[in-house]
Amino acid sequence: MGSGGRATERNNSGTEVVKRAPSSKPPFTLGDIKKVIPPHCFNRSLIKSSYYLFVDLFFSFLFYYVAATYIIPLSAPYSYLAWPVYWILQGSVQMGLWVIGHECGHQAFSDYPWLNDTIGYFLHTGMLAPYFSWKYSHRRHHSNTASLENDESFVPKKKSSLNSFARVLNTPPGRLFRLVVLCSIGWLLYVCFNVSGRKYEKFANHFDPKSPIYSDRERFQILLTDVGLLVASYGVYKVGMSQGLTWLVLVYFAPLVIVYGFLVVITWLHHTHRSLPHYDSTEWNWLRGALSTIDRDYGILNTVLHHITDTHVAHHLFFTIPHYNAMEATKAIKPFLGEYYQFDDTPIVKAMWREATECFFVEADEGDSDSKGVYWFNNKI
């Protein structure tokens, strides 16, 4: 097979051309893919995982110390420059911590499930994120990727379901509005109100133990998640009472906005590109869905974010591979998957605007009776 599929190419005139990923049943199985990955890539090392955890924690606490000790006393105009730099650096490092917590949820941190969940619980709760709640909804996303009926997050709308307001959102101002919402409160809208998530028969969110997202055996851990968030929120409240609201916003909350902006954008871009198919229940199966994702290049942030950005295809196929082995696993599967592997190196800000423009809804190709259950992104209302 080839060396992998670029999602876009340029023709002789320099125009960007989308190359669709294959949507047919792959000529290989998951077991075939696993055979080409070096066996040691599946090994989880508690020492290695702990090293990355401690490095991220060190830099996060260092940045907290610098902000509280040296930036708080600064006066304008120096503070106007120092705070954004701190927010970006701290938000990037804490997004790396989020990724480690995410790996704990996938049991990729170590061979000990109790340790994985303990570390993941404290990491995510410290960033006011519902660990077990998101762990289970995210697991359902991995189980149903690219299914229009059952995927758990960023489920695209069919053209037939659009309302009249969609025309407003499909204009340049509408796209800008969608991107601002996505980057600022998109995470809160999802966990609190299931915005962009799978449609359930009743109201769903990530805090109600009786939410339809969860099974009966998971409900106690959803309650445990809520208790942790209440305790963490009380701790944040006490810090705010001691240091002041301005201190709390500048030092603690502003970097979290960066973290959750990263999280939503990264997740959205992994599953949103005109080269990627989605499937209804007549065509979907797990392997076709898992391959309907795309790796992207975030530059130096690939390393800071532990390569969740440029190894996402391998992650969807084998989610217990730890991040420090994911690059080697990706390198191994690319030539085997050929065109079934998708990669896009478009600069991220440009990609965000392009995807917001081109990927507004999904529809099946007209006149193609052989693939009625395969849907592609489009924007022509």
PDB file of N, CA and C in Angstrom, residues 266-319:
ATOM      1  N   ILE A 266      -9.251  20.762  19.030  1.00  0.00           N
ATOM      2  CA  ILE A 266      -8.534  19.553  18.636  1.00  0.00           C
ATOM      3  C   ILE A 266      -9.507  18.432  18.305  1.00  0.00           C
ATOM      4  N   THR A 267     -10.496  18.228  19.173  1.00  0.00           N
ATOM      5  CA  THR A 267     -11.479  17.166  18.940  1.00  0.00           C
ATOM      6  C   THR A 267     -12.275  17.431  17.671  1.00  0.00           C
ATOM      7  N   TRP A 268     -12.726  18.658  17.501  1.00  0.00           N
ATOM      8  CA  TRP A 268     -13.513  19.023  16.317  1.00  0.00           C
ATOM      9  C   TRP A 268     -12.717  18.796  15.038  1.00  0.00           C
ATOM     10  N   LEU A 269     -11.485  19.279  14.998  1.00  0.00           N
ATOM     11  CA  LEU A 269     -10.689  19.154  13.775  1.00  0.00           C
ATOM     12  C   LEU A 269     -10.286  17.709  13.479  1.00  0.00           C
ATOM     13  N   HIS A 270     -10.208  16.860  14.502  1.00  0.00           N
ATOM     14  CA  HIS A 270      -9.885  15.454  14.249  1.00  0.00           C
ATOM     15  C   HIS A 270     -10.989  14.734  13.486  1.00  0.00           C
ATOM     16  N   HIS A 271     -12.204  15.271  13.554  1.00  0.00           N
ATOM     17  CA  HIS A 271     -13.338  14.569  12.962  1.00  0.00           C
ATOM     18  C   HIS A 271     -14.077  15.414  11.929  1.00  0.00           C
ATOM     19  N   THR A 272     -13.462  16.519  11.529  1.00  0.00           N
ATOM     20  CA  THR A 272     -14.132  17.429  10.604  1.00  0.00           C
ATOM     21  C   THR A 272     -13.195  17.805   9.466  1.00  0.00           C
ATOM     22  N   HIS A 273     -13.463  17.253   8.305  1.00  0.00           N
ATOM     23  CA  HIS A 273     -12.717  17.560   7.089  1.00  0.00           C
ATOM     24  C   HIS A 273     -13.523  16.975   5.924  1.00  0.00           C
ATOM     25  N   ARG A 274     -13.496  17.649   4.793  1.00  0.00           N
ATOM     26  CA  ARG A 274     -14.310  17.181   3.662  1.00  0.00           C
ATOM     27  C   ARG A 274     -13.844  15.828   3.126  1.00  0.00           C
ATOM     28  N   SER A 275     -12.661  15.389   3.531  1.00  0.00           N
ATOM     29  CA  SER A 275     -12.195  14.081   3.076  1.00  0.00           C
ATOM     30  C   SER A 275     -12.777  12.935   3.897  1.00  0.00           C
ATOM     31  N   LEU A 276     -13.422  13.239   5.025  1.00  0.00           N
ATOM     32  CA  LEU A 276     -13.852  12.196   5.958  1.00  0.00           C
ATOM     33  C   LEU A 276     -15.312  11.807   5.759  1.00  0.00           C
ATOM     34  N   PRO A 277     -15.598  10.520   5.654  1.00  0.00           N
ATOM     35  CA  PRO A 277     -16.990  10.071   5.552  1.00  0.00           C
ATOM     36  C   PRO A 277     -17.638   9.903   6.918  1.00  0.00           C
ATOM     37  N   HIS A 278     -18.953  10.005   6.941  1.00  0.00           N
ATOM     38  CA  HIS A 278     -19.778   9.587   8.067  1.00  0.00           C
ATOM     39  C   HIS A 278     -20.774   8.554   7.535  1.00  0.00           C
ATOM     40  N   TYR A 279     -21.322   7.770   8.438  1.00  0.00           N
ATOM     41  CA  TYR A 279     -22.155   6.647   8.006  1.00  0.00           C
ATOM     42  C   TYR A 279     -23.441   6.587   8.821  1.00  0.00           C
ATOM     43  N   ASP A 280     -24.529   6.171   8.129  1.00  0.00           N
ATOM     44  CA  ASP A 280     -25.723   5.833   8.888  1.00  0.00           C
ATOM     45  C   ASP A 280     -25.675   4.346   9.239  1.00  0.00           C
ATOM     46  N   SER A 281     -26.718   3.866   9.888  1.00  0.00           N
ATOM     47  CA  SER A 281     -26.688   2.506  10.420  1.00  0.00           C
ATOM     48  C   SER A 281     -26.622   1.432   9.337  1.00  0.00           C
ATOM     49  N   THR A 282     -26.948   1.777   8.091  1.00  0.00           N
ATOM     50  CA  THR A 282     -26.897   0.780   7.017  1.00  0.00           C
ATOM     51  C   THR A 282     -25.479   0.506   6.537  1.00  0.00           C
ATOM     52  N   GLU A 283     -24.553   1.412   6.809  1.00  0.00           N
ATOM     53  CA  GLU A 283     -23.188   1.277   6.304  1.00  0.00           C
ATOM     54  C   GLU A 283     -22.116   1.246   7.392  1.00  0.00           C
ATOM     55  N   TRP A 284     -22.438   1.747   8.583  1.00  0.00           N
ATOM     56  CA  TRP A 284     -21.406   1.905   9.601  1.00  0.00           C
ATOM     57  C   TRP A 284     -20.938   0.577  10.167  1.00  0.00           C
ATOM     58  N   ASN A 285     -19.643   0.447  10.370  1.00  0.00           N
ATOM     59  CA  ASN A 285     -19.105  -0.561  11.277  1.00  0.00           C
ATOM     60  C   ASN A 285     -17.924   0.068  12.010  1.00  0.00           C
ATOM     61  N   TRP A 286     -17.441  -0.615  13.042  1.00  0.00           N
ATOM     62  CA  TRP A 286     -16.479   0.018  13.932  1.00  0.00           C
ATOM     63  C   TRP A 286     -15.192   0.423  13.211  1.00  0.00           C
ATOM     64  N   LEU A 287     -14.640  -0.437  12.370  1.00  0.00           N
ATOM     65  CA  LEU A 287     -13.357  -0.134  11.734  1.00  0.00           C
ATOM     66  C   LEU A 287     -13.496   1.017  10.752  1.00  0.00           C
ATOM     67  N   ARG A 288     -14.567   1.026   9.967  1.00  0.00           N
ATOM     68  CA  ARG A 288     -14.766   2.138   9.039  1.00  0.00           C
ATOM     69  C   ARG A 288     -14.896   3.457   9.804  1.00  0.00           C
ATOM     70  N   GLY A 289     -15.585   3.424  10.938  1.00  0.00           N
ATOM     71  CA  GLY A 289     -15.731   4.630  11.740  1.00  0.00           C
ATOM     72  C   GLY A 289     -14.415   5.077  12.350  1.00  0.00           C
ATOM     73  N   ALA A 290     -13.645   4.120  12.885  1.00  0.00           N
ATOM     74  CA  ALA A 290     -12.368   4.467  13.523  1.00  0.00           C
ATOM     75  C   ALA A 290     -11.396   5.078  12.535  1.00  0.00           C
ATOM     76  N   LEU A 291     -11.482   4.685  11.271  1.00  0.00           N
ATOM     77  CA  LEU A 291     -10.599   5.237  10.239  1.00  0.00           C
ATOM     78  C   LEU A 291     -11.075   6.598   9.730  1.00  0.00           C
ATOM     79  N   SER A 292     -12.271   7.013  10.137  1.00  0.00           N
ATOM     80  CA  SER A 292     -12.822   8.285   9.668  1.00  0.00           C
ATOM     81  C   SER A 292     -12.396   9.431  10.584  1.00  0.00           C
ATOM     82  N   THR A 293     -11.103   9.540  10.767  1.00  0.00           N
ATOM     83  CA  THR A 293     -10.530  10.636  11.535  1.00  0.00           C
ATOM     84  C   THR A 293      -9.235  11.052  10.843  1.00  0.00           C
ATOM     85  N   ILE A 294      -8.651  12.143  11.304  1.00  0.00           N
ATOM     86  CA  ILE A 294      -7.532  12.714  10.566  1.00  0.00           C
ATOM     87  C   ILE A 294      -6.472  13.230  11.532  1.00  0.00           C
ATOM     88  N   ASP A 295      -5.220  12.992  11.211  1.00  0.00           N
ATOM     89  CA  ASP A 295      -4.108  13.561  11.977  1.00  0.00           C
ATOM     90  C   ASP A 295      -3.803  14.962  11.458  1.00  0.00           C
ATOM     91  N   ARG A 296      -3.399  15.844  12.378  1.00  0.00           N
ATOM     92  CA  ARG A 296      -3.067  17.216  12.006  1.00  0.00           C
ATOM     93  C   ARG A 296      -1.753  17.630  12.656  1.00  0.00           C
ATOM     94  N   ASP A 297      -1.159  18.678  12.109  1.00  0.00           N
ATOM     95  CA  ASP A 297       0.137  19.147  12.586  1.00  0.00           C
ATOM     96  C   ASP A 297      -0.036  20.467  13.326  1.00  0.00           C
ATOM     97  N   TYR A 298       0.290  20.474  14.619  1.00  0.00           N
ATOM     98  CA  TYR A 298       0.217  21.676  15.442  1.00  0.00           C
ATOM     99  C   TYR A 298       1.593  22.243  15.756  1.00  0.00           C
ATOM    100  N   GLY A 299       2.602  21.847  14.984  1.00  0.00           N
ATOM    101  CA  GLY A 299       3.939  22.377  15.202  1.00  0.00           C
ATOM    102  C   GLY A 299       4.514  21.931  16.537  1.00  0.00           C
ATOM    103  N   ILE A 300       5.128  22.872  17.257  1.00  0.00           N
ATOM    104  CA  ILE A 300       5.760  22.535  18.536  1.00  0.00           C
ATOM    105  C   ILE A 300       4.750  22.031  19.557  1.00  0.00           C
ATOM    106  N   LEU A 301       3.478  22.405  19.384  1.00  0.00           N
ATOM    107  CA  LEU A 301       2.453  21.952  20.313  1.00  0.00           C
ATOM    108  C   LEU A 301       2.218  20.448  20.225  1.00  0.00           C
ATOM    109  N   ASN A 302       2.606  19.821  19.128  1.00  0.00           N
ATOM    110  CA  ASN A 302       2.497  18.359  19.059  1.00  0.00           C
ATOM    111  C   ASN A 302       3.201  17.715  20.248  1.00  0.00           C
ATOM    112  N   THR A 303       4.379  18.222  20.577  1.00  0.00           N
ATOM    113  CA  THR A 303       5.150  17.669  21.696  1.00  0.00           C
ATOM    114  C   THR A 303       4.549  18.072  23.029  1.00  0.00           C
ATOM    115  N   VAL A 304       4.194  19.336  23.167  1.00  0.00           N
ATOM    116  CA  VAL A 304       3.630  19.824  24.426  1.00  0.00           C
ATOM    117  C   VAL A 304       2.339  19.087  24.766  1.00  0.00           C
ATOM    118  N   LEU A 305       1.546  18.769  23.743  1.00  0.00           N
ATOM    119  CA  LEU A 305       0.259  18.102  23.946  1.00  0.00           C
ATOM    120  C   LEU A 305       0.372  16.594  23.819  1.00  0.00           C
ATOM    121  N   HIS A 306       1.577  16.078  23.928  1.00  0.00           N
ATOM    122  CA  HIS A 306       1.835  14.633  23.946  1.00  0.00           C
ATOM    123  C   HIS A 306       1.283  13.913  22.714  1.00  0.00           C
ATOM    124  N   HIS A 307       1.340  14.604  21.590  1.00  0.00           N
ATOM    125  CA  HIS A 307       1.039  14.014  20.285  1.00  0.00           C
ATOM    126  C   HIS A 307      -0.391  13.493  20.162  1.00  0.00           C
ATOM    127  N   ILE A 308      -1.299  14.028  20.953  1.00  0.00           N
ATOM    128  CA  ILE A 308      -2.704  13.696  20.724  1.00  0.00           C
ATOM    129  C   ILE A 308      -3.164  14.276  19.391  1.00  0.00           C
ATOM    130  N   THR A 309      -2.421  15.247  18.898  1.00  0.00           N
ATOM    131  CA  THR A 309      -2.782  15.973  17.684  1.00  0.00           C
ATOM    132  C   THR A 309      -2.430  15.222  16.402  1.00  0.00           C
ATOM    133  N   ASP A 310      -1.238  14.630  16.353  1.00  0.00           N
ATOM    134  CA  ASP A 310      -0.758  14.043  15.098  1.00  0.00           C
ATOM    135  C   ASP A 310      -0.672  12.519  15.146  1.00  0.00           C
ATOM    136  N   THR A 311      -1.328  11.886  16.150  1.00  0.00           N
ATOM    137  CA  THR A 311      -1.379  10.415  16.207  1.00  0.00           C
ATOM    138  C   THR A 311      -2.801   9.938  16.493  1.00  0.00           C
ATOM    139  N   HIS A 312      -3.780  10.730  16.084  1.00  0.00           N
ATOM    140  CA  HIS A 312      -5.159  10.437  16.476  1.00  0.00           C
ATOM    141  C   HIS A 312      -5.729   9.221  15.752  1.00  0.00           C
ATOM    142  N   VAL A 313      -5.284   8.976  14.538  1.00  0.00           N
ATOM    143  CA  VAL A 313      -5.762   7.783  13.812  1.00  0.00           C
ATOM    144  C   VAL A 313      -5.352   6.531  14.568  1.00  0.00           C
ATOM    145  N   ALA A 314      -4.083   6.450  14.951  1.00  0.00           N
ATOM    146  CA  ALA A 314      -3.609   5.292  15.718  1.00  0.00           C
ATOM    147  C   ALA A 314      -4.339   5.205  17.053  1.00  0.00           C
ATOM    148  N   HIS A 315      -4.626   6.343  17.668  1.00  0.00           N
ATOM    149  CA  HIS A 315      -5.327   6.352  18.949  1.00  0.00           C
ATOM    150  C   HIS A 315      -6.721   5.752  18.825  1.00  0.00           C
ATOM    151  N   HIS A 316      -7.411   6.056  17.734  1.00  0.00           N
ATOM    152  CA  HIS A 316      -8.747   5.499  17.562  1.00  0.00           C
ATOM    153  C   HIS A 316      -8.709   3.996  17.283  1.00  0.00           C
ATOM    154  N   LEU A 317      -7.648   3.536  16.689  1.00  0.00           N
ATOM    155  CA  LEU A 317      -7.533   2.101  16.418  1.00  0.00           C
ATOM    156  C   LEU A 317      -7.095   1.337  17.667  1.00  0.00           C
ATOM    157  N   PHE A 318      -6.158   1.898  18.426  1.00  0.00           N
ATOM    158  CA  PHE A 318      -5.602   1.214  19.610  1.00  0.00           C
ATOM    159  C   PHE A 318      -5.425   2.240  20.728  1.00  0.00           C
ATOM    160  N   PHE A 319      -6.484   2.475  21.489  1.00  0.00           N
ATOM    161  CA  PHE A 319      -6.467   3.585  22.434  1.00  0.00           C
ATOM    162  C   PHE A 319      -5.696   3.297  23.711  1.00  0.00           C
TER     163      PHE A 319
END
